[in-house]
XYZ file of C-alpha atoms in Angstrom:
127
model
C 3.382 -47.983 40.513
C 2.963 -44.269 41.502
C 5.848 -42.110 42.391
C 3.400 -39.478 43.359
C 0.533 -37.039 42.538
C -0.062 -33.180 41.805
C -2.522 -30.704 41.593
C -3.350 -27.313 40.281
C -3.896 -24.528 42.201
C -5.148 -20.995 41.510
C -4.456 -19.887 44.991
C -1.637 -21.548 46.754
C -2.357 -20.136 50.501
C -6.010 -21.426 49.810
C -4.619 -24.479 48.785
C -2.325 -25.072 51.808
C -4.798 -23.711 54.367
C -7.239 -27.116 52.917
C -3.998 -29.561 52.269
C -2.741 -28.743 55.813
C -5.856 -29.539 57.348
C -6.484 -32.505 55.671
C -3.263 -34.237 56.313
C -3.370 -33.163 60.125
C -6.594 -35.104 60.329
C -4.591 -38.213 59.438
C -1.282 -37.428 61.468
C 0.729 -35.482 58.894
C 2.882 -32.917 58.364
C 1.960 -29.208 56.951
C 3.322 -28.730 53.419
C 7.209 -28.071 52.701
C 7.098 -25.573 50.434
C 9.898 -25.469 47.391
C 11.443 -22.912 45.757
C 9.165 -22.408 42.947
C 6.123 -22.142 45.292
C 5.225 -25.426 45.114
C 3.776 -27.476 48.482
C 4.876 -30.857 49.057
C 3.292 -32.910 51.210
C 5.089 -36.881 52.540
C 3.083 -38.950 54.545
C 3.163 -42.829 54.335
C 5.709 -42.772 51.937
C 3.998 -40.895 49.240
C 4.390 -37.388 47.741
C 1.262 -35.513 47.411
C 1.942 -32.053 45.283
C 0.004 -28.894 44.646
C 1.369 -25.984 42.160
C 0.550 -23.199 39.987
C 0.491 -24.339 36.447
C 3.538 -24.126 35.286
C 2.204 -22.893 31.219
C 0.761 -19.882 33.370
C -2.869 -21.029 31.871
C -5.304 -21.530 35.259
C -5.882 -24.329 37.261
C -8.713 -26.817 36.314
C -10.106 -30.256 37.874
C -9.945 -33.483 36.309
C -13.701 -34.156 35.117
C -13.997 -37.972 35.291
C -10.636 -37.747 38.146
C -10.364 -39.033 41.173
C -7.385 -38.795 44.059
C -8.027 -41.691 46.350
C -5.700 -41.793 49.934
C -5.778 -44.905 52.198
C -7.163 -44.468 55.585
C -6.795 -47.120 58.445
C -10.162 -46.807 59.226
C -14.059 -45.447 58.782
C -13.136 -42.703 61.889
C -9.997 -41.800 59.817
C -11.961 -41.138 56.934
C -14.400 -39.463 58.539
C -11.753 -36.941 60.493
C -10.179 -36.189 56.901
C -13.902 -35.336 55.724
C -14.702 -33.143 58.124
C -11.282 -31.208 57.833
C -11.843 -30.877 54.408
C -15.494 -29.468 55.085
C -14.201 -26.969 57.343
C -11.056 -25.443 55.411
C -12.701 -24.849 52.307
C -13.605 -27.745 50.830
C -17.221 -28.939 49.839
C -18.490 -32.804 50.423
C -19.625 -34.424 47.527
C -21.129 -37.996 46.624
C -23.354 -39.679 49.225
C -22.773 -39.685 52.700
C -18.777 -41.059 53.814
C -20.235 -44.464 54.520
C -19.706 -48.505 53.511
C -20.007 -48.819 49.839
C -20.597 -52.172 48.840
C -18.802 -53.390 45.717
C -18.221 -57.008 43.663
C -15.460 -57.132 44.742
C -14.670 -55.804 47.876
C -16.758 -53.306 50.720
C -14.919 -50.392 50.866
C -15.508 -47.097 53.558
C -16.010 -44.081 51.511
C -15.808 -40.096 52.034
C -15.608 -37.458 49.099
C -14.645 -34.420 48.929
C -14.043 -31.803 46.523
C -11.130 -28.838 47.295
C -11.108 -25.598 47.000
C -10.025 -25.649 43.290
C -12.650 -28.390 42.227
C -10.043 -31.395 42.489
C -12.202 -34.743 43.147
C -11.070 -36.319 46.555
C -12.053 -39.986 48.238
C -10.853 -41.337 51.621
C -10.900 -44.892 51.153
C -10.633 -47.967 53.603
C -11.062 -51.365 52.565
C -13.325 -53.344 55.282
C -11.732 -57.047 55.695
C -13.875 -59.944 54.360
């Protein structure tokens, strides 16, 4: 359904110090960065994006937003947290822990980054 995601940032080396940590955490790449400035992250066969605004207004979150990525499990999530915690970014929600839903009990861990983007690391716990 998604051919990928992007985000704002007011301070791209900020930006790629966080992004680069977090995607280590879960055995990616650092960012390729384009010829407009932009970094470009691929892992799983996604496209994760982060860029000035282009209109040249600043960056703002989503309020109400959320940017979930899949983990294989509650240590994954929990190594992306902590990555995020310590390059800049600031936890958020409860605890990473089990969540338990109607339909399904899922292993959650929010973050928000350095420009105020809302974050989850999700796993889905088999039945």
């Amino acid at each position: 359904m998604f051919s990928h995601m992007m985000v704002g940032s007011n301070d791209i080396g900020r930006s790629k110090k966080f992004y680069d940590a977090l995607f280590a955490s879960v055995g990616g790449k650092p960012a390729i960065e384009d010829d407009k400035g932009r970094l470009i992250y691929m892992h799983n066969g996604g496209l994760f994006l982060v860029t000035k605004p282009i209109d040249g207004e600043p960056a703002t979150h989503a309020n109400g937003g959320t940017i979930g990525f899949a983990m294989d499990n509650p240590e994954q999530a929990n190594a992306w947290h902590q990555a995020g915690v310590d390059n800049g970014g600031t936890a958020i929600e409860d605890a990473p822990g089990v969540r338990e839903g109607g339909f399904a009990n899922l292993y959650l861990a929010y973050l928000r980054d350095p420009d105020g983007n809302k974050l989850c690391a999700m796993h889905r716990i088999p039945a």
